Every structure is written in structure tokens, then in C-alpha cells.
Coordinates of C-alpha atoms (C1' of nucleotides) in Angstrom, one line a residue:
Chain A
M40 CA 2.0 211.3 1.8
S41 CA 2.9 211.2 5.4
A42 CA 2.6 209.8 8.9
I43 CA 0.6 211.5 11.4
T44 CA 1.7 211.1 15.1
Q45 CA -0.9 211.3 17.9
D46 CA 0.0 214.6 18.5
G47 CA -0.5 215.9 15.3
R48 CA 3.0 216.2 14.0
C49 CA 3.6 215.4 10.3
V50 CA 6.5 213.1 9.7
A51 CA 7.9 213.0 6.0
L52 CA 8.0 209.3 4.8
P53 CA 10.7 207.9 3.2
S54 CA 11.4 207.4 -0.4
L55 CA 9.6 204.3 -1.5
Y56 CA 6.5 205.5 -0.3
S57 CA 6.6 209.1 -0.6
Q58 CA 5.3 210.9 -3.6
E59 CA 8.4 213.5 -3.9
T60 CA 10.4 212.7 -7.1
E61 CA 13.7 213.3 -5.7
S62 CA 13.8 212.5 -1.9
H63 CA 17.3 212.4 -0.5
R64 CA 16.3 213.5 2.9
C65 CA 18.8 211.9 5.1
R66 CA 17.5 211.8 8.7
G67 CA 20.0 212.3 11.4
A68 CA 22.6 209.1 11.7
G69 CA 21.9 207.3 14.7
K70 CA 18.8 209.1 15.7
N71 CA 15.9 206.7 16.0
V72 CA 12.6 208.4 16.1
A73 CA 10.7 206.0 18.6
D74 CA 13.4 204.8 20.7
S75 CA 12.2 206.7 23.7
D76 CA 8.4 206.7 22.5
A77 CA 6.2 204.7 24.9
H78 CA 3.0 205.6 23.0
E79 CA 4.4 205.1 19.2
S80 CA 2.4 206.8 16.9
I81 CA 1.0 205.0 14.1
A82 CA 3.5 204.9 11.0
N83 CA 1.9 201.7 9.4
L84 CA 0.2 202.9 6.0
I85 CA -2.4 200.5 6.1
L86 CA -3.6 201.5 9.4
L87 CA -3.1 205.1 8.2
S88 CA -5.0 204.9 5.0
L89 CA -8.3 203.4 7.0
P90 CA -11.2 205.3 7.5
R91 CA -11.3 206.8 11.2
A92 CA -14.0 205.1 12.3
T93 CA -12.6 201.6 10.9
L94 CA -9.2 202.4 12.5
R95 CA -11.2 203.0 15.9
R96 CA -12.8 199.5 15.8
L97 CA -9.5 197.7 15.3
Q98 CA -7.4 199.9 17.7
P99 CA -8.4 198.0 21.2
D100 CA -7.2 194.8 19.5
L101 CA -4.1 196.4 18.2
E102 CA -1.2 195.8 20.5
L103 CA 2.3 197.6 20.1
V104 CA 4.9 195.2 20.2
S105 CA 8.8 195.7 19.5
T106 CA 10.6 193.5 17.1
A107 CA 14.2 192.1 17.6
R108 CA 16.4 191.3 15.0
G109 CA 16.2 187.8 14.0
E110 CA 12.8 187.1 15.8
V111 CA 10.8 184.6 13.9
V112 CA 7.3 185.8 13.8
D113 CA 5.8 183.2 11.9
R114 CA 7.4 179.7 10.7
A115 CA 6.7 178.1 7.6
D116 CA 3.4 175.8 7.7
Q117 CA 2.7 176.5 11.3
P118 CA -0.5 178.2 12.2
V119 CA -0.4 181.9 12.3
N120 CA -1.6 183.6 15.7
Y121 CA -1.0 187.2 15.1
L122 CA -0.9 189.5 12.1
H123 CA 1.7 192.1 12.2
F124 CA 1.1 195.7 10.9
V125 CA 4.7 196.6 10.8
N126 CA 5.4 200.2 12.2
R127 CA 9.2 200.4 12.1
G128 CA 11.7 197.9 10.7
L129 CA 11.5 195.3 8.4
I130 CA 10.2 191.6 8.3
S131 CA 11.4 189.4 5.8
L132 CA 9.5 186.4 4.1
V133 CA 12.3 183.8 4.2
K134 CA 12.2 180.4 1.7
S135 CA 14.8 177.9 3.5
M136 CA 16.4 175.2 1.1
E137 CA 17.2 171.5 2.5
D138 CA 21.1 172.4 2.6
G139 CA 20.2 175.4 4.9
R140 CA 20.6 178.0 2.4
T141 CA 17.9 180.8 2.3
V142 CA 16.7 183.6 0.2
E143 CA 14.3 186.4 0.6
I144 CA 11.2 186.2 -1.3
G145 CA 9.6 189.3 -0.2
V146 CA 9.5 191.7 2.7
V147 CA 6.9 193.4 5.0
G148 CA 7.6 197.2 5.6
I149 CA 5.7 200.0 7.3
E150 CA 3.6 199.8 3.8
G151 CA 2.4 196.3 5.0
V152 CA 1.1 193.5 7.1
T153 CA 2.2 189.9 7.7
Q154 CA 0.2 186.9 6.4
P155 CA -2.6 189.0 4.6
G156 CA -3.3 185.8 2.7
T157 CA -4.2 183.6 5.8
I158 CA -7.2 186.0 6.3
F159 CA -8.9 185.1 3.0
G160 CA -7.7 181.4 2.5
I161 CA -5.6 178.9 4.6
S162 CA -4.5 180.0 8.1
R163 CA -0.9 178.8 8.2
A164 CA 1.9 181.0 7.2
P165 CA 3.7 180.1 3.9
L166 CA 7.1 181.1 4.4
D167 CA 9.1 181.7 7.4
T168 CA 8.7 185.2 8.6
V169 CA 11.6 186.7 10.2
V170 CA 12.5 190.0 11.6
Q171 CA 15.5 191.7 9.5
V172 CA 15.6 195.4 10.7
P173 CA 14.3 195.6 14.5
G174 CA 11.4 198.1 15.0
S175 CA 7.9 197.7 16.1
A176 CA 4.8 196.6 15.0
F177 CA 1.1 196.4 16.1
R178 CA -0.1 192.9 16.3
I179 CA -3.5 191.5 16.3
K180 CA -5.1 188.1 16.8
H181 CA -5.6 186.3 13.9
G182 CA -9.1 185.2 14.5
I183 CA -10.0 188.8 15.7
M184 CA -8.6 190.4 12.4
K185 CA -10.8 188.0 10.3
D186 CA -13.9 188.7 12.1
C187 CA -13.1 192.4 11.7
L188 CA -12.4 191.8 7.8
A189 CA -15.8 190.1 7.4
K190 CA -17.6 193.4 8.9
D191 CA -15.5 195.9 7.1
Q192 CA -15.5 196.6 3.5
E193 CA -12.9 199.2 3.6
L194 CA -10.4 197.1 5.7
R195 CA -10.8 194.4 3.4
E196 CA -10.1 196.4 0.1
A197 CA -7.0 197.7 1.7
L198 CA -5.5 194.3 2.5
E199 CA -6.5 193.3 -1.0
K200 CA -4.5 196.2 -2.7
Y201 CA -1.7 195.6 -0.3
E202 CA -1.5 192.0 -1.3
R203 CA -1.6 193.0 -4.9
F204 CA 1.5 195.2 -4.2
A205 CA 3.3 192.3 -2.4
L206 CA 2.8 189.7 -5.1
L207 CA 4.1 192.5 -7.7
A208 CA 6.9 193.2 -5.1
F209 CA 7.6 189.4 -4.8
A210 CA 8.1 189.1 -8.7
Q211 CA 10.2 192.2 -8.8
T212 CA 12.5 190.6 -6.3
A213 CA 12.5 187.1 -7.7
A214 CA 13.8 188.4 -11.2
C215 CA 16.3 190.7 -9.7
N216 CA 17.8 188.1 -7.7
R217 CA 18.2 186.3 -10.9
L218 CA 19.4 188.8 -13.3
H219 CA 21.0 191.8 -11.6
H220 CA 24.3 191.9 -9.7
L221 CA 25.1 191.6 -6.2
E222 CA 26.1 195.0 -5.6
E223 CA 22.9 196.4 -7.0
R224 CA 21.1 194.1 -5.2
C225 CA 22.9 195.2 -2.0
C226 CA 21.9 198.6 -2.8
R227 CA 18.0 198.0 -3.3
W228 CA 18.0 196.0 -0.3
L229 CA 19.5 198.8 1.9
L230 CA 17.1 201.4 0.1
I231 CA 14.1 199.6 1.2
A232 CA 15.4 199.0 4.6
H233 CA 16.3 202.7 5.2
D234 CA 12.7 203.1 4.1
N235 CA 11.4 201.1 6.7
A236 CA 13.6 201.7 9.5
L237 CA 12.7 205.3 10.0
S238 CA 16.1 206.1 10.5
D239 CA 19.7 206.3 8.9
T240 CA 21.2 204.0 10.9
F241 CA 19.8 200.3 11.4
Q242 CA 21.0 197.2 12.7
L243 CA 22.5 194.6 9.9
T244 CA 25.1 192.2 9.4
H245 CA 26.5 191.1 6.1
E246 CA 25.6 187.3 7.3
F247 CA 21.8 188.5 7.4
L248 CA 22.1 190.4 4.2
A249 CA 23.7 187.4 2.6
M250 CA 21.2 185.2 3.6
M251 CA 18.4 187.5 2.1
L252 CA 20.0 187.7 -1.4
G253 CA 20.7 184.1 -1.4
V254 CA 24.8 184.5 -1.8
Q255 CA 27.7 184.2 0.3
R256 CA 28.6 186.4 3.1
S257 CA 32.0 187.0 1.7
G258 CA 30.5 188.3 -1.3
V259 CA 28.3 190.9 0.7
S260 CA 31.4 191.8 2.8
I261 CA 33.1 192.8 -0.9
A262 CA 30.2 194.4 -2.0
A263 CA 29.7 196.3 1.3
S264 CA 33.1 197.5 1.5
R265 CA 32.7 198.9 -2.0
L266 CA 29.9 200.8 -1.1
Q267 CA 31.5 202.0 2.1
K268 CA 34.4 203.2 -0.2
A269 CA 32.5 204.9 -2.5
G270 CA 30.9 206.9 0.6
L271 CA 27.4 205.8 0.3
I272 CA 27.1 203.7 3.2
Q273 CA 29.2 203.2 6.7
Y274 CA 28.9 200.3 8.7
R275 CA 30.4 198.7 11.9
R276 CA 29.7 195.7 13.6
G277 CA 26.0 194.8 12.9
Q278 CA 25.2 198.5 12.0
V279 CA 24.7 200.5 8.9
T280 CA 24.1 204.1 8.2
I281 CA 23.0 205.3 4.9
V282 CA 25.2 208.2 4.2
N283 CA 24.2 209.1 0.7
R284 CA 21.0 208.0 -0.2
S285 CA 20.9 209.5 -3.6
G286 CA 24.1 207.7 -4.5
L287 CA 22.7 204.3 -3.5
E288 CA 19.7 204.9 -5.8
D289 CA 22.2 205.6 -8.4
A290 CA 23.8 202.4 -7.8
T291 CA 20.9 200.1 -7.6
C292 CA 19.1 198.4 -10.4
E293 CA 15.9 199.3 -12.0
C294 CA 14.1 197.0 -9.5
Y295 CA 13.8 199.9 -6.8
A296 CA 12.0 202.3 -8.7
T297 CA 9.8 200.0 -10.5
M298 CA 8.4 199.1 -7.0
R299 CA 8.2 202.5 -6.2
T300 CA 6.3 203.3 -9.3
E301 CA 3.9 200.3 -8.8
F302 CA 3.5 201.5 -5.1
R303 CA 2.4 204.7 -6.6
K304 CA -0.1 203.5 -9.2
L305 CA -1.7 201.2 -6.4
F306 CA -1.7 203.8 -3.6
G307 CA -2.0 206.9 -5.8
P308 CA -1.0 210.4 -5.3
P309 CA -2.2 211.8 -2.2
K310 CA -5.3 214.0 -2.0
S311 CA -2.7 216.7 -1.7
A312 CA 0.7 217.5 -0.6
Chain B
M33 CA -6.1 161.1 -8.1
S34 CA -7.1 161.0 -11.9
A35 CA -9.0 162.9 -14.5
I36 CA -12.2 161.5 -15.3
T37 CA -13.2 161.9 -19.0
Q38 CA -16.7 162.5 -20.2
D39 CA -17.2 159.1 -21.4
G40 CA -16.2 157.9 -17.8
R41 CA -12.4 156.8 -19.0
C42 CA -10.1 157.4 -16.3
V43 CA -6.7 159.0 -17.1
A44 CA -3.7 158.5 -14.9
L45 CA -2.2 161.9 -14.0
P46 CA 1.3 162.9 -14.1
S47 CA 3.6 162.8 -11.0
L48 CA 3.3 166.2 -9.6
Y49 CA -0.5 166.0 -9.4
S50 CA -0.6 162.2 -8.6
Q51 CA -0.4 160.4 -5.2
E52 CA 1.6 157.8 -6.6
T53 CA 5.3 157.7 -4.8
E54 CA 7.3 156.6 -8.1
S55 CA 5.4 157.2 -11.0
H56 CA 7.4 156.9 -14.2
R57 CA 4.8 156.1 -16.7
C58 CA 5.9 157.6 -19.8
R59 CA 3.3 158.2 -22.1
G60 CA 3.8 157.0 -25.7
A61 CA 6.1 159.4 -27.3
G62 CA 4.2 161.7 -29.8
K63 CA 0.7 160.5 -28.8
N64 CA -1.1 163.6 -28.0
V65 CA -4.0 162.9 -26.0
A66 CA -6.5 165.2 -27.2
D67 CA -5.1 166.2 -30.6
S68 CA -8.3 164.7 -32.3
D69 CA -10.7 165.5 -29.4
A70 CA -13.5 168.0 -30.4
H71 CA -15.2 167.8 -27.3
E72 CA -12.1 167.5 -24.9
S73 CA -12.8 166.2 -21.3
I74 CA -12.2 168.1 -18.4
A75 CA -8.6 167.4 -17.2
N76 CA -8.4 170.6 -15.0
L77 CA -8.1 169.8 -11.5
I78 CA -9.9 172.7 -10.0
L79 CA -12.9 172.1 -12.2
L80 CA -12.7 168.2 -11.5
S81 CA -12.5 169.1 -7.5
L82 CA -15.7 170.8 -7.6
P83 CA -18.8 169.4 -6.5
R84 CA -21.2 168.3 -9.5
A85 CA -23.8 170.9 -8.8
T86 CA -21.2 173.7 -8.7
L87 CA -19.4 172.6 -12.0
R88 CA -23.0 172.4 -13.5
R89 CA -23.6 176.1 -12.7
L90 CA -20.1 177.0 -14.3
Q91 CA -20.2 174.7 -17.5
P92 CA -22.5 177.0 -19.6
D93 CA -19.9 179.7 -19.3
L94 CA -16.9 177.8 -19.7
E95 CA -15.5 177.6 -23.2
L96 CA -12.9 175.6 -24.5
V97 CA -10.0 177.3 -26.5
S98 CA -6.9 175.8 -27.6
T99 CA -3.6 177.7 -26.6
A100 CA -0.7 178.3 -29.0
R101 CA 3.0 178.5 -28.1
G102 CA 3.9 181.9 -27.3
E103 CA 0.2 183.6 -27.2
V104 CA 0.0 186.3 -24.7
V105 CA -3.2 185.4 -22.7
D106 CA -2.8 188.5 -20.6
R107 CA -0.7 191.3 -20.4
A108 CA 0.8 192.9 -17.3
D109 CA -1.1 195.7 -15.8
Q110 CA -4.0 195.3 -18.3
P111 CA -7.4 194.3 -17.6
V112 CA -8.0 190.7 -17.3
N113 CA -10.9 189.5 -19.8
Y114 CA -11.0 185.9 -19.0
L115 CA -9.8 183.5 -16.3
H116 CA -8.1 180.5 -18.1
F117 CA -8.5 176.7 -16.5
V118 CA -5.5 175.1 -18.0
N119 CA -6.7 171.7 -19.3
R120 CA -3.5 170.8 -21.1
G121 CA -0.1 172.6 -21.8
L122 CA 1.4 175.2 -19.6
I123 CA 1.1 179.1 -19.1
S124 CA 4.0 181.2 -17.6
L125 CA 3.5 184.2 -15.6
V126 CA 6.6 186.3 -16.6
K127 CA 8.3 189.2 -15.4
S128 CA 10.2 191.2 -18.2
M129 CA 12.7 193.8 -17.2
E130 CA 13.7 197.0 -19.2
D131 CA 16.4 195.3 -21.0
G132 CA 14.4 192.8 -22.3
R133 CA 15.4 190.1 -20.2
T134 CA 12.7 188.0 -18.7
V135 CA 12.1 185.6 -16.0
E136 CA 9.3 183.2 -15.2
I137 CA 7.8 183.8 -11.7
G138 CA 5.3 181.0 -11.7
V139 CA 3.3 178.4 -14.1
V140 CA -0.3 177.6 -14.2
G141 CA -1.0 174.1 -15.0
I142 CA -3.9 171.6 -15.5
E143 CA -3.8 172.0 -11.4
G144 CA -4.7 175.9 -11.6
V145 CA -6.2 178.6 -13.4
T146 CA -4.9 182.2 -14.3
Q147 CA -5.4 185.4 -12.6
P148 CA -7.1 183.8 -9.5
G149 CA -6.2 187.0 -7.6
T150 CA -8.0 189.5 -9.9
I151 CA -11.1 187.6 -8.6
F152 CA -10.7 188.9 -4.9
G153 CA -8.8 192.1 -5.7
I154 CA -7.6 194.1 -8.4
S155 CA -8.6 193.1 -11.7
R156 CA -5.8 193.7 -13.8
A157 CA -2.6 191.2 -14.6
P158 CA 0.0 191.2 -12.4
L159 CA 2.7 190.0 -14.8
D160 CA 2.6 188.8 -18.4
T161 CA 0.6 185.6 -18.7
V162 CA 2.2 183.3 -21.9
V163 CA 1.3 180.1 -23.3
Q164 CA 4.7 178.0 -23.0
V165 CA 3.5 174.7 -24.0
P166 CA 0.6 174.9 -26.0
G167 CA -2.5 172.9 -25.3
S168 CA -6.3 174.0 -24.2
A169 CA -8.1 175.8 -21.6
F170 CA -11.3 176.4 -20.7
R171 CA -12.0 179.9 -20.0
I172 CA -14.6 182.0 -18.4
K173 CA -15.5 185.7 -18.7
H174 CA -13.6 187.6 -15.7
G175 CA -17.3 189.2 -14.6
I176 CA -19.1 186.0 -14.8
M177 CA -16.6 184.3 -12.8
K178 CA -16.7 186.9 -10.1
D179 CA -20.5 186.5 -9.8
C180 CA -20.2 182.7 -9.5
L181 CA -17.7 183.3 -7.0
A182 CA -20.1 185.6 -4.7
K183 CA -22.5 182.8 -4.7
D184 CA -20.4 180.0 -4.3
Q185 CA -18.5 179.0 -1.5
E186 CA -17.2 176.0 -2.5
L187 CA -15.7 177.4 -5.5
R188 CA -14.2 180.2 -3.7
E189 CA -12.3 178.1 -1.3
A190 CA -10.9 176.0 -4.3
L191 CA -9.6 179.1 -5.7
E192 CA -8.2 180.1 -2.3
K193 CA -6.5 176.8 -1.9
Y194 CA -5.0 177.1 -5.4
E195 CA -3.6 180.4 -4.6
R196 CA -2.1 179.1 -1.5
F197 CA -0.4 176.6 -3.8
A198 CA 0.6 179.1 -6.4
L199 CA 2.5 181.1 -3.7
L200 CA 4.4 178.3 -2.4
A201 CA 5.6 177.5 -5.9
F202 CA 6.4 180.9 -6.6
A203 CA 8.7 181.3 -3.6
Q204 CA 10.2 177.9 -4.8
T205 CA 10.8 178.9 -8.2
A206 CA 12.2 182.0 -6.8
A207 CA 14.7 180.2 -4.5
C208 CA 15.6 177.6 -7.0
N209 CA 16.4 180.3 -9.8
R210 CA 18.8 182.1 -7.0
L211 CA 20.4 178.8 -5.8
H212 CA 20.4 176.1 -8.0
H213 CA 22.4 175.1 -11.1
L214 CA 21.2 175.4 -14.7
E215 CA 20.8 171.9 -15.5
E216 CA 18.8 171.1 -12.7
R217 CA 16.7 173.9 -13.2
C218 CA 16.0 172.9 -16.8
C219 CA 15.1 169.2 -15.6
R220 CA 12.6 170.9 -12.9
W221 CA 11.0 173.0 -15.8
L222 CA 10.8 170.0 -18.1
L223 CA 9.3 167.8 -15.4
I224 CA 6.7 170.2 -14.9
A225 CA 6.2 170.7 -18.6
H226 CA 5.8 166.9 -18.8
D227 CA 3.2 166.6 -16.2
N228 CA 1.2 169.3 -17.7
A229 CA 1.5 168.5 -21.4
L230 CA -0.4 165.1 -20.9
S231 CA 2.1 163.6 -23.3
D232 CA 6.0 162.9 -23.5
T233 CA 6.3 165.0 -26.6
F234 CA 5.5 168.5 -26.6
Q235 CA 6.6 171.8 -28.2
L236 CA 9.6 173.8 -26.7
T237 CA 12.7 175.5 -27.9
H238 CA 15.8 176.4 -26.2
E239 CA 15.3 180.1 -26.5
F240 CA 12.0 179.7 -24.7
L241 CA 13.3 177.9 -21.8
A242 CA 16.3 180.4 -21.3
M243 CA 13.7 183.3 -21.3
M244 CA 11.9 181.1 -18.4
L245 CA 15.3 180.5 -16.5
G246 CA 16.6 184.0 -16.9
V247 CA 19.4 182.5 -18.7
Q248 CA 21.2 182.8 -22.0
R249 CA 20.1 180.6 -24.8
S250 CA 23.6 178.9 -25.3
G251 CA 23.5 177.8 -21.7
V252 CA 20.2 176.0 -22.1
S253 CA 21.5 174.2 -25.5
I254 CA 24.6 172.8 -23.5
A255 CA 22.5 171.7 -20.9
A256 CA 19.8 170.2 -23.1
S257 CA 22.6 168.4 -25.2
R258 CA 23.8 166.9 -21.9
L259 CA 20.5 165.8 -21.0
Q260 CA 20.1 164.4 -24.5
K261 CA 23.6 162.4 -24.3
A262 CA 22.5 161.3 -21.0
G263 CA 19.5 159.7 -22.7
L264 CA 16.9 161.6 -20.4
I265 CA 15.4 163.6 -23.3
Q266 CA 15.5 163.9 -26.9
Y267 CA 14.6 167.1 -29.2
R268 CA 14.6 168.3 -32.5
R269 CA 13.6 171.9 -33.6
G270 CA 11.3 173.0 -31.2
Q271 CA 10.0 169.6 -29.9
V272 CA 11.1 168.0 -26.6
T273 CA 10.5 164.2 -26.0
I274 CA 10.7 162.9 -22.2
V275 CA 12.5 159.9 -22.8
N276 CA 13.6 158.8 -19.2
R277 CA 11.5 160.7 -16.5
S278 CA 12.9 159.1 -13.5
G279 CA 16.4 159.9 -14.7
L280 CA 15.2 163.7 -15.0
E281 CA 14.0 163.4 -11.6
D282 CA 17.1 162.1 -10.2
A283 CA 19.0 165.1 -12.1
T284 CA 16.7 167.7 -10.7
C285 CA 16.9 169.8 -7.7
E286 CA 14.9 169.1 -4.5
C287 CA 12.4 171.9 -5.7
Y288 CA 10.4 169.8 -7.7
A289 CA 9.9 167.1 -5.0
T290 CA 9.1 169.8 -2.5
M291 CA 6.5 171.6 -4.8
R292 CA 4.8 167.7 -5.4
T293 CA 4.8 167.5 -1.6
E294 CA 3.2 170.6 -1.1
F295 CA 0.6 170.1 -3.6
R296 CA -0.3 166.7 -1.8
K297 CA -0.5 168.5 1.6
L298 CA -3.1 170.9 0.3
F299 CA -4.9 168.7 -2.0
G300 CA -5.0 165.8 0.2
P301 CA -4.5 161.9 -0.3
P302 CA -7.4 161.1 -2.6
K303 CA -10.3 159.3 -1.2
S304 CA -9.0 156.1 -2.7
A305 CA -6.7 154.8 -5.4
Chain C
dT88 C1' 41.8 191.6 31.7
dC89 C1' 41.2 187.7 29.9
dG90 C1' 38.6 184.3 27.1
dG91 C1' 35.1 183.5 23.6
dG92 C1' 32.1 184.6 20.1
dT93 C1' 30.7 187.5 16.9
dC94 C1' 31.7 190.2 12.8
dT95 C1' 34.3 191.8 9.0
dG96 C1' 38.5 191.7 5.6
dT97 C1' 40.7 189.5 2.3
dA98 C1' 42.8 185.7 -0.4
dT99 C1' 42.7 181.7 -3.2
dG100 C1' 41.4 178.5 -6.7
dA101 C1' 37.2 176.5 -8.9
dT102 C1' 33.0 176.6 -11.0
dT103 C1' 29.4 178.7 -13.4
dT104 C1' 27.6 181.6 -16.2
dC105 C1' 27.8 185.6 -19.4
dG106 C1' 28.2 187.5 -23.6
dA107 C1' 29.2 187.6 -28.1
dA108 C1' 29.9 185.6 -32.4
dC109 C1' 29.4 182.2 -36.1
dA110 C1' 28.3 178.1 -38.9
dC111 C1' 25.4 174.8 -39.7
dT112 C1' 20.8 172.5 -40.1
dA113 C1' 15.8 171.9 -40.8
dC114 C1' 11.7 173.5 -41.4
dT115 C1' 8.4 176.9 -44.2
dG116 C1' 6.6 179.5 -47.7
dC117 C1' 7.0 181.1 -52.2
Chain D
dG238 C1' 13.7 174.0 -55.6
dC239 C1' 15.2 178.1 -53.4
dA240 C1' 15.5 181.8 -50.0
dG241 C1' 14.5 183.1 -45.8
dT242 C1' 14.0 182.3 -41.0
dA243 C1' 14.1 179.6 -36.7
dG244 C1' 16.6 176.5 -34.1
dT245 C1' 20.7 174.4 -32.6
dG246 C1' 26.0 173.2 -31.7
dT247 C1' 29.7 174.9 -30.3
dT248 C1' 33.4 178.1 -29.2
dC249 C1' 36.1 181.7 -26.4
dG250 C1' 37.5 184.9 -23.3
dA251 C1' 35.3 187.7 -19.6
dA252 C1' 33.3 188.3 -15.5
dA253 C1' 31.0 187.0 -11.4
dT254 C1' 30.0 184.2 -8.0
dC255 C1' 31.3 180.1 -5.1
dA256 C1' 33.3 177.5 -1.5
dT257 C1' 36.7 177.7 1.7
dA258 C1' 39.8 179.4 5.0
dC259 C1' 42.0 182.2 8.1
dA260 C1' 43.2 186.3 10.6
dG261 C1' 42.2 190.3 12.8
dA262 C1' 38.9 193.6 15.3
dC263 C1' 35.4 194.5 18.4
dC264 C1' 32.3 193.5 21.7
dC265 C1' 30.5 191.0 25.9
dG266 C1' 30.6 188.8 30.0
dA267 C1' 33.1 186.3 33.6

DNA sequence: TCGGGTCTGTATGATTTCGAACACTACTGC
DNA sequence: GCAGTAGTGTTCGAAATCATACAGACCCGA
């Protein structure tokens, strides 16, 4: 599976979404695929999976926007104006408690779209939806998307399949957050972020990561510095670089691999290599 | 909101699903509403919420079954044969990890139905689905349900609304399991079980509860014995009795109240008292 | 260049939960 | 009545994480 750029280039996709068994390709640190792309090519896997005709119908209504770290895309219980097909970066679904502590329930990466459920049922966001790793997304008005869906069986099926994956990932994350150690969970999160950042370096602070994992910031700092000492990552002031991806995969819990397996089961082996 | 029995009696519903602000009605310990009911009346809130015509159409295909503790209703990744409208008792959606440890992701009580998502999308169970508190359920063949849904907008909307609630509850549970203390979580679980058992006494072992909360059995024993000493519950060999419901509500975390609020927002205040 | 804010490193004791073990008790089936 | 199993009470040291604090490092804008 790979992303096809507008000019026909073929970009290898990162591990969670790729079919290679051992994919430890590290992209040049700091290189940011789309930094200078005015017309960013489509990397979102839902959009890429659609038949050409379907995609063409959607395209006039898709608007490329860049997403900034911390940006609140949707707020829990508020109406959803746009759906975001993530093209690069990571968007988190976050539950906030009364005392202000937070936990990430799930993420939307380049495999997905925000608020798929609002298309079928109630059109209010169930959770806070926040940009974790900045990047870009194709957004589409909620109402337009709803109309498109009514007319297009393929699109509907793609969303249903994605919802299925999202639910499985939520469950895995919930269990992981309960049962696994902080350091393992840090690794899991970094791997997923890496998969979606389309770059080995991306913005991320300990503070943010702590909020996602539902732990104290100081705990993340300790875990992160251990990972750094082990040569797996490098970071400085809100910027992480994945140095040794396969090392991270060894250091994480089963959950990352399980999600990858589920992803493949659902989205299947590609037609060919 | 209340359940209407076949002979017209009106049964007050327990707290999560009721509209009363402070509902500490404790039903006689040990009395089990339906123990001797051959034709158990409908208590499931989805079924009760349907228009009479819709319900009548469904009824020939609804089969009342009793659910035994530990019974596996559906297994993760296996095809779903029946949907279960829970009528009494509690069914858990459980994630099992490789080492055998488990965490409950969500529950289906009398407000819900198992596997609603399989009606819209992929028809395999996402999670292990296990009876936690024995009771009864109206089951319907998956295929028949799918057909009914295609023809019936009201039914579809009822399921979509329930799915929304389920997702919110999953998120709350996930966050709670990460952030709140074992004893508080025990209370939350007992309250929800109480709401669905339709009796103050129900079957439950420490072992089961530990698996649901993703903790050690000994931890549950300690918490449970504290709750017993505080006069909130009583138990003996796999059987719990809720003694002081309002005490439990005081001892639990915010999560129970939040779920109740969400439930009311979605299913609204009743037409009248 | 000088604040001021943000981010990280680290320390501390307190608390919670783990992990494992063992004894005891109540129920079940024979 | 007895053996076997299931369920509970309890212990204990170990480990993880909390909660809080503070200092230093880096970055930005005035």
C-alpha cells in the first residue's frame, strides 16, 4: 500500500499502514514531506481507497487546511461543521475530566476522518478533537458529506470500515492505558505519531504526551529521557525525532502490533506490491 | 421514565435511566423481579421506546432467553448470529490481552443492545461479549434485524442514538479506568450493575469484577471489604447486595453521574412523570 | 540584552497497585 | 459425610506512579 502523489510519484507509507513485515525505513530527520507543497498530494487512505469517480465527485468540496498543534477541531457536545480527512499529522479524541485531567480515547491519522459517526447518527462531536501533531487535512462541510454519503455506497462502506477500525483501536487503547507501563505506552504513541507525521521529526512536548496518556508530565519526562538515552529518540523543546524505529517497536507493548494486524485484516493486503 | 409490563403495571426504573434527581429506592434484597416470570415483560429501553407498530413488527422475531453468568454471547472477530436486547442483567464488552488479562471496554444493560454496529458495517463482533450479571435478553437474528432496519427509520434512529450513548460511555469508562481509584471504580461498576439487575442482590464475584476493572483480584477483595465495612454493600460467595445505594453514589467518582447526564441528554426527559 | 514564558530534568516522600502466596470457608457433587 | 472446587481474607515486599516542587535551559519578543 502506498500513497500516489498528483504527479504520479509513489510514496512508501509508514509501518502501521504498510504491508511490509519489517518496515524500519527512517525518513531523513527534519525533512518534512509537504513543507513546501502548495498543492499537497492526497495521502489520506480513505480518500485514496475510493474509486476515481467517487473521489472526483468529492474533490470540489474538499478543502486543504493545515492543522496547528493544540488546535481544537471540534469540541465535545458541539455541532460538527467539518469532517477532516487527515493528510498528515495526528488528531486526538480526548476526554476531559472535571478536575482538568485528560485522556486520549483514540486518534485519527492519515487512515481516517474525524467524526465519522456524526454522518450516520447525532451530529454533535462526542469528544474534544484536538490536533496533536501538526500537519494538514482535507476538510469537507458536514452537510455536504452527508449528502454525498446518501448517494454513494462506496463512500458509505469506506466510512463504515473505518469506524470499525476506530472502535477496535479505541478498545485497544483503553486496555493498554489500563494495563501497560508508561514507557511502553510512550513508545506506542510515538510510533503512531511517526506513522502519521510522514516525517521522522515532529512537534510534541512532554506535557502534551502526558495529557494523552493520562499521566503526570514528570513521568513522561523520565520515560522520554530513558528512551533518548537508549538511542531510540531524540528531542529538544517540543520536537521529537524518531532515531531508531525498530528499537521503539521492540520497546512497546503488544498493542501497536495488534492494531497493525487489525488494520491489515480490515483493509486487506494490497492488490499487489 | 418507567418500564411498562404486559399487564400494565409500571415498574420504576433504576437511577441511571430514571429522571429523578435523587433516586435511592432500594428494592427488597433478594427479590428478583423476574425469577418466576415465564412471560417476562419488556424492560429494555430501546424496545420500549419504539412506536407500537414498529415493536409489533419486531416481536415475532424476538426470542426471550436467559443469560447465565460467564456466558459468551459473542466472541471477538467471530460472526454475530444474534443481537441481544438486554432485559435484565448486564453484558460486558471485554478486551483480552495476550497475557490473558482483561479489561471491560463497555457494558450493555437494559438501555441497549449488543453489537449495534454490526448492523451498519462489518458483521463480526469487535470484542468478546460476556454476561456479567445474569438475567435475560430478547434476541433476534442478525439478518432479520438488518432487514427490519432497512425498512424502519424509527428503529434505525433508536439504534443510532444508542450507539452514540455507548460511545460516550466507552470513553468515560476508558478515562475512568486510567484516572480513578480502584474503590471508586468498584462503586461505579456496582451502581451500573444495580441499575440493570433490577434487584438489589445479584451474582458477582471479586474475580469477575477484577477482570472487568483490569486489576488484581486481591485488590477488589480489599476494596469490597471496605465497602462492606462501611455498610454500603454486603456479599457472600458470588452474591452482592446493594445495601446503601446513596452511599455508593457518594463513594464513586464523577463518572457515574456523567454517564447519567449523558443518558438523559440523549433520551431526554420523559413526556411526563 | 534582558525579561518572561515554555519546556525539561530531577528530587522527594506518599500512595496505590502489583504480584504472589497461603489459609480459610462455603458450597457442590458424589 | 467427604473431597474437591470456588470464593474470600489477608499478608508482604516490590514496583509504578502520584503529587509537588524547584532549578536550569532554551526561546522569543521587547
